[in-house]
mmCIF file of C-alpha atoms and ligand atoms in Angstrom:
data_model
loop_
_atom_site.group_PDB
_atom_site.id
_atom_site.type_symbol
_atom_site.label_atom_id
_atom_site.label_comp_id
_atom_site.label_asym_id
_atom_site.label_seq_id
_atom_site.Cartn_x
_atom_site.Cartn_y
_atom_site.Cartn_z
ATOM 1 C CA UNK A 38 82.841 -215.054 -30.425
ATOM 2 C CA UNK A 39 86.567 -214.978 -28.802
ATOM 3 C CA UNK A 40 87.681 -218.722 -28.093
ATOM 4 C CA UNK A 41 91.114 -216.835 -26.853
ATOM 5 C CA UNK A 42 92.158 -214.027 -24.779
ATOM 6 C CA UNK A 43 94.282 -211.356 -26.478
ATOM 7 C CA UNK A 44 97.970 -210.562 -24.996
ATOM 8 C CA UNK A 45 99.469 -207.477 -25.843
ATOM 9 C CA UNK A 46 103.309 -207.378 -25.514
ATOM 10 C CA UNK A 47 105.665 -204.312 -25.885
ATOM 11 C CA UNK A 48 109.090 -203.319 -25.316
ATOM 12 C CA UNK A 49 111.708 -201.596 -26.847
ATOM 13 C CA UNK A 50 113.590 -201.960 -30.322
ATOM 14 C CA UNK A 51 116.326 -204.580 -28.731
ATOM 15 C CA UNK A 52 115.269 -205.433 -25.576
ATOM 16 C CA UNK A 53 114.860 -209.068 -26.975
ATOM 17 C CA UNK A 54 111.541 -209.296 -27.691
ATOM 18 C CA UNK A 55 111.215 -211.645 -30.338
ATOM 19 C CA UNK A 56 113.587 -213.769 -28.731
ATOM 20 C CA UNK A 57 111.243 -214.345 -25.434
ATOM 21 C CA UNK A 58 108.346 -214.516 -27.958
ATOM 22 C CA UNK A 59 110.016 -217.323 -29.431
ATOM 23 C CA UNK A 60 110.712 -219.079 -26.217
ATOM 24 C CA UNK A 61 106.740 -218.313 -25.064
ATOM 25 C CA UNK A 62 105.555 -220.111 -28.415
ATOM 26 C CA UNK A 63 108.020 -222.788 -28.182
ATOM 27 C CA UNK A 64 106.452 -223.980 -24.682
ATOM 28 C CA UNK A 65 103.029 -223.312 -25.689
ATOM 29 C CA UNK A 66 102.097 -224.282 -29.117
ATOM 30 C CA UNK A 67 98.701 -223.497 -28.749
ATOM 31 C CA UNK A 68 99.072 -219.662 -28.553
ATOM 32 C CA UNK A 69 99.161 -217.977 -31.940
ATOM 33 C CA UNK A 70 100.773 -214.982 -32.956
ATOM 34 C CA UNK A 71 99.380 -211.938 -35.088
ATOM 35 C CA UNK A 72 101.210 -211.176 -38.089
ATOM 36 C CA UNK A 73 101.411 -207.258 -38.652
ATOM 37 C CA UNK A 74 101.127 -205.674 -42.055
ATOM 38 C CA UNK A 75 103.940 -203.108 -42.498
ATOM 39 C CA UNK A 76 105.249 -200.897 -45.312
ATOM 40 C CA UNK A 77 108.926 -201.321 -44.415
ATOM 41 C CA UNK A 78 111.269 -203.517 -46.252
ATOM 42 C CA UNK A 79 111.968 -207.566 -45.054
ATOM 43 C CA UNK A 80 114.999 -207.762 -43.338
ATOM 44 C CA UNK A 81 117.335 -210.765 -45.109
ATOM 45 C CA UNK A 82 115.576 -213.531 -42.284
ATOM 46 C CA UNK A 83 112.321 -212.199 -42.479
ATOM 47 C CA UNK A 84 108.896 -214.245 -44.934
ATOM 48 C CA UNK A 85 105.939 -212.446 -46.095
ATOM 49 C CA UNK A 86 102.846 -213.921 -44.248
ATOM 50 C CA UNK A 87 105.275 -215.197 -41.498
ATOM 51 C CA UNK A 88 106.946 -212.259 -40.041
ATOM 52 C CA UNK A 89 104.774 -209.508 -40.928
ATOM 53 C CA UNK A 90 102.420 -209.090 -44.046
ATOM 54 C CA UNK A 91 104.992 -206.445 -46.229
ATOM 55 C CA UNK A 92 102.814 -204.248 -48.239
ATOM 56 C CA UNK A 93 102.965 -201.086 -50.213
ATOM 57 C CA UNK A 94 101.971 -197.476 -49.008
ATOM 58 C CA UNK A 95 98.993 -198.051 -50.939
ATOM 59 C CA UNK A 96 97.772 -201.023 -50.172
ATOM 60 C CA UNK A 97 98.412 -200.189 -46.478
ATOM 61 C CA UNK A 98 96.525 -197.096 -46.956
ATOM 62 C CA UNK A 99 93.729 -198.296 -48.750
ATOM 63 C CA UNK A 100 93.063 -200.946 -45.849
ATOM 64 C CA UNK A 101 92.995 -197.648 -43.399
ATOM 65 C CA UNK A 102 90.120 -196.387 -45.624
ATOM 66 C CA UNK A 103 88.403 -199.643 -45.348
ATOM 67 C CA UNK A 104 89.008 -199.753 -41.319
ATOM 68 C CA UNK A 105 90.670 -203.037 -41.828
ATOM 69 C CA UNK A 106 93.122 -202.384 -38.695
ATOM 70 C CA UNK A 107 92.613 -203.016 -35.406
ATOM 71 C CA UNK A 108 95.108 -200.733 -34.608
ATOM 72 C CA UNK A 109 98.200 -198.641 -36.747
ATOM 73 C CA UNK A 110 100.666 -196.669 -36.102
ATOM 74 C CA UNK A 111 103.228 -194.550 -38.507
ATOM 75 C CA UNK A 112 106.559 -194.910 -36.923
ATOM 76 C CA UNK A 113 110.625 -195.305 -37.904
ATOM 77 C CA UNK A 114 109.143 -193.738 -40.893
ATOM 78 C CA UNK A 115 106.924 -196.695 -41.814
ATOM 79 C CA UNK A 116 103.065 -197.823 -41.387
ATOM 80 C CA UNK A 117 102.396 -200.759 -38.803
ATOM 81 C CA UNK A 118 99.229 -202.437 -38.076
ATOM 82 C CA UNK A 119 96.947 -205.485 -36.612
ATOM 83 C CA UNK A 120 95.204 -206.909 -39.310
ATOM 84 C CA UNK A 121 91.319 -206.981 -37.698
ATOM 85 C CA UNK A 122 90.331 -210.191 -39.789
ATOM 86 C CA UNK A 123 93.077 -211.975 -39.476
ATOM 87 C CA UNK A 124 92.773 -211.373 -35.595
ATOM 88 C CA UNK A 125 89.631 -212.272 -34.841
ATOM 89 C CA UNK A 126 90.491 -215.820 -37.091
ATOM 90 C CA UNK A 127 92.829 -216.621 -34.663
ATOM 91 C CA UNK A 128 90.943 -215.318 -31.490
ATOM 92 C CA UNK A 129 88.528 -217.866 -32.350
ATOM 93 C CA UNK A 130 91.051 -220.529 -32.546
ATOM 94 C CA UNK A 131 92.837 -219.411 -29.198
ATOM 95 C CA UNK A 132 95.335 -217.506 -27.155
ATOM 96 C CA UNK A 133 96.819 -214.725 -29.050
ATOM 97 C CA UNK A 134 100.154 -212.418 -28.872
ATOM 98 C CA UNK A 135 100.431 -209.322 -30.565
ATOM 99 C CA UNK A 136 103.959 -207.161 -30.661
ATOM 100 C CA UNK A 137 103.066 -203.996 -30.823
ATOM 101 C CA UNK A 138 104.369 -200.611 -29.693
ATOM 102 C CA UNK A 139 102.381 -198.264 -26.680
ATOM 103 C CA UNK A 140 100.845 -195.778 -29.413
ATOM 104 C CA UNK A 141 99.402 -198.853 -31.140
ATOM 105 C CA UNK A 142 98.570 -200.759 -27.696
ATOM 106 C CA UNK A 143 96.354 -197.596 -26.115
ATOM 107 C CA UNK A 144 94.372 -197.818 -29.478
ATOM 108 C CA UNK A 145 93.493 -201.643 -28.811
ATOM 109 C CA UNK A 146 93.284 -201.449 -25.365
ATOM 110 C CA UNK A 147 90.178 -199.112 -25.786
ATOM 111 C CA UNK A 148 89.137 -201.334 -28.423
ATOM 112 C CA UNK A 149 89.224 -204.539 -26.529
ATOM 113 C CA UNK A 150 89.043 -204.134 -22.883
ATOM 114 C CA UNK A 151 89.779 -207.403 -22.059
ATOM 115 C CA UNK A 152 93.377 -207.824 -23.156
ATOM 116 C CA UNK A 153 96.148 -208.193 -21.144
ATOM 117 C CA UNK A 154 98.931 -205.978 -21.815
ATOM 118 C CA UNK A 155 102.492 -206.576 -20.763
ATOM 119 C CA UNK A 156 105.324 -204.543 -21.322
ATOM 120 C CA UNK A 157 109.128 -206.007 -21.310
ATOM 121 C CA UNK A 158 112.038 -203.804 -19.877
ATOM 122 C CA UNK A 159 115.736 -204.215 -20.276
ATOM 123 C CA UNK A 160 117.625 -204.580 -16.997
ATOM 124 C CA UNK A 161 119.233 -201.182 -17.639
ATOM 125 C CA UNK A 162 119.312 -198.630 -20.518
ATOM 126 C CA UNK A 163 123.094 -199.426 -20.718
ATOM 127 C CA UNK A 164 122.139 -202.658 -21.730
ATOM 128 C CA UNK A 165 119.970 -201.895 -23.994
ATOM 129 C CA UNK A 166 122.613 -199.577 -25.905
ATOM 130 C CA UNK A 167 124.701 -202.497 -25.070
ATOM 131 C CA UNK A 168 122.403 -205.109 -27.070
ATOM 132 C CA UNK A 169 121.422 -202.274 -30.099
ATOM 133 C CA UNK A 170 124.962 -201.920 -30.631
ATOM 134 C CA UNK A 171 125.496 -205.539 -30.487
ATOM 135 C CA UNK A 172 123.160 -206.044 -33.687
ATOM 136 C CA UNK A 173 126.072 -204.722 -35.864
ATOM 137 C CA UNK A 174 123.316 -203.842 -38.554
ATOM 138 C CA UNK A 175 122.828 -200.522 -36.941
ATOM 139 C CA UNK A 176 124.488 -197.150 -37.533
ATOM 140 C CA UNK A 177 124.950 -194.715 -34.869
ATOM 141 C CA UNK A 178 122.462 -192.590 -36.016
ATOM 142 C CA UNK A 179 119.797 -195.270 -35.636
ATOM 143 C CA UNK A 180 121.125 -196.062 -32.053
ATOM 144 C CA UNK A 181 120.435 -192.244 -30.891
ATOM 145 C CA UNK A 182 116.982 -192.631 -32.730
ATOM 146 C CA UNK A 183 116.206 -195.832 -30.952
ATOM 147 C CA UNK A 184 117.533 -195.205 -27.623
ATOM 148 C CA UNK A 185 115.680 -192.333 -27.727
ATOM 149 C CA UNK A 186 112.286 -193.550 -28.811
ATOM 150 C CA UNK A 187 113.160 -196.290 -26.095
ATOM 151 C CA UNK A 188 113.184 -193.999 -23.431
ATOM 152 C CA UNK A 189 109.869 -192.399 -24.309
ATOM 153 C CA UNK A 190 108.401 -195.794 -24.073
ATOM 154 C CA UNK A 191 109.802 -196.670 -20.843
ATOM 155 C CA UNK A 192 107.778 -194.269 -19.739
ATOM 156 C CA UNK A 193 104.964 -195.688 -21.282
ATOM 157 C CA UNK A 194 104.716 -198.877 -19.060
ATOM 158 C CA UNK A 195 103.203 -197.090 -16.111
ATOM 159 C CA UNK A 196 100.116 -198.529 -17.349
ATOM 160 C CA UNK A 197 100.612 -201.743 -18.244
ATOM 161 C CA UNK A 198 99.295 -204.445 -16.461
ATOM 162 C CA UNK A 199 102.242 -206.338 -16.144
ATOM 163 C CA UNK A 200 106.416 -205.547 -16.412
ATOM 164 C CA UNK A 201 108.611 -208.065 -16.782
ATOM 165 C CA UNK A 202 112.490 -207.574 -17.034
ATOM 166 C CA UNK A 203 114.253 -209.401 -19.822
ATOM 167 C CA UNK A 204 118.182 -210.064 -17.996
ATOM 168 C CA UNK A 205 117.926 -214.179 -18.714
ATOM 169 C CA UNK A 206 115.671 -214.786 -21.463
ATOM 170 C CA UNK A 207 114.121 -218.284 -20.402
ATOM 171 C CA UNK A 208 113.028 -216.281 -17.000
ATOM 172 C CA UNK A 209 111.719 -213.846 -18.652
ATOM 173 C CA UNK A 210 109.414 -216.202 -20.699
ATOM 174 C CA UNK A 211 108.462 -218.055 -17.774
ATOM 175 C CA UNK A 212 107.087 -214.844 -16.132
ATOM 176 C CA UNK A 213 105.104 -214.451 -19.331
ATOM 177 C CA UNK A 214 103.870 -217.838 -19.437
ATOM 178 C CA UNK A 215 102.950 -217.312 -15.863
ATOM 179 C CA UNK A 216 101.235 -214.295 -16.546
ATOM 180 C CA UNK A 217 99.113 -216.220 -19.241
ATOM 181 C CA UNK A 218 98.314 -219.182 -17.083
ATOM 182 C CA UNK A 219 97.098 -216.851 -14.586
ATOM 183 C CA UNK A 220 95.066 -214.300 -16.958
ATOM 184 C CA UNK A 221 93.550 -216.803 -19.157
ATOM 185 C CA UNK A 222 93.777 -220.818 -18.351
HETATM 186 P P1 5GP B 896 110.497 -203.714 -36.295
HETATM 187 O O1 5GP B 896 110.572 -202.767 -37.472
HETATM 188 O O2 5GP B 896 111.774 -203.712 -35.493
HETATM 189 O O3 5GP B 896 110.024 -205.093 -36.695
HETATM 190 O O4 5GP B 896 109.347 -203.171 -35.312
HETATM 191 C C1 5GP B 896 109.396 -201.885 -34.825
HETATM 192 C C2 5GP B 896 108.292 -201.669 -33.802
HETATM 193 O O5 5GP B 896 107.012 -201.809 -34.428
HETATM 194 C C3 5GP B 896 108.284 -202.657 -32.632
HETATM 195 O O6 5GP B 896 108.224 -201.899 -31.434
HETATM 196 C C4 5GP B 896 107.003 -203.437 -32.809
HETATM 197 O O7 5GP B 896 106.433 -203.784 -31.552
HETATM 198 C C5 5GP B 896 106.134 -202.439 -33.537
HETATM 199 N N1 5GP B 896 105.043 -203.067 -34.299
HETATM 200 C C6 5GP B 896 105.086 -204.228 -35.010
HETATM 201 N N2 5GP B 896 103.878 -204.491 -35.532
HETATM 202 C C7 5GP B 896 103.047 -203.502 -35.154
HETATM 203 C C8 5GP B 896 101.649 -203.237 -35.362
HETATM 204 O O8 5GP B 896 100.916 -203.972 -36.002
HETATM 205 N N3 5GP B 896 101.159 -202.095 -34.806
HETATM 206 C C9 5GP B 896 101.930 -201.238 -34.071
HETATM 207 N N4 5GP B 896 101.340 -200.169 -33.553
HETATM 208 N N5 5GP B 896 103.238 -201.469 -33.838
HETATM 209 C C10 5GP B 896 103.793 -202.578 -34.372
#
């Protein structure tokens, strides 16, 4: 039985996501977040277990065949999914985030009707070329990928519950930690 309600937050590749997620978890301790299992590589700042679960192909196939996942998706060339057991160990516990992209969302909204699914926008595609660029770790190739997939999920958030702008990050996690005050305390 769910102690917590589940929160389901997308946005595009540098819109700042894990930087309001941060902020959101900072000011309330008591929300957990899903760790994702992924078969792409750890970027230099990023722990096994803490950031996402990095597995193999294989592993991450053989947990499809055993319907381990919530939800997965195969994008930017790599597996991504919600761990179901892992979930549902910290649904008990409490309020909890996952950051996960709209292919992946539709699949657990149908799953779990009762989540809440918010999707973050940046205050203008400009800026969101802006902040890509600004990441230095990305060629140009990568930017026309990304600001491309970006615009396909903009279109996305029609049917989200909530949309919330990232331009200042601490208002942006405010609305969020408005949004779960009013969904779920
Ligand atoms: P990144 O490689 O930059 O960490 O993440 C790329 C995208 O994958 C982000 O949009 C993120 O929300 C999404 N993502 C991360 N974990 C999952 C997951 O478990 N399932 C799905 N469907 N998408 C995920």
């Amino acid at each position: 039985m769910s102690k917590g309600k589940l929160f389901i937050i997308s946005g595009a590749s540098g819109v700042g996501k894990s930087t309001v997620l941060k902020r959101v978890m900072e000011k309330r301790p008591d929300i957990r977040f899903s760790v994702s299992a992924t078969t792409r590589d750890p970027r230099p700042n990023e722990e096994h277990g803490v950031h996402y679960f990095f597995v193999t192909k294989e592993v991450f196939e053989d947990m499809i065949a055993k319907d381990a996942f919530l939800e997965y998706d195969n994008h930017n060339a790599h597996y991504y999914g919600t761990p179901i057991g892992q979930l549902e160990e910290r649904l008990a516990l409490g309020h909890t985030i996952l950051d996960i992209e709209p292919v992946g969302a539709a699949i657990a909204r149908r799953k779990r009707r009762d989540a809440t699914l918010i999707f973050i926008t940046p205050p203008t595609m400009e800026e969101l070329e802006r902040r890509l660029r600004g990441r230095g770790d990305t060629s140009e190739e990568q930017i026309a990928i990304r600001l491309e997939r970006a615009k396909w999920e903009m279109d996305q958030r029609r049917w989200y519950d909530y949309e919330v702008v990232n331009d200042v990050v601490e208002t942006c996690a405010e609305e969020i930690l408005n949004i779960i005050a009013r969904e779920a305390d």
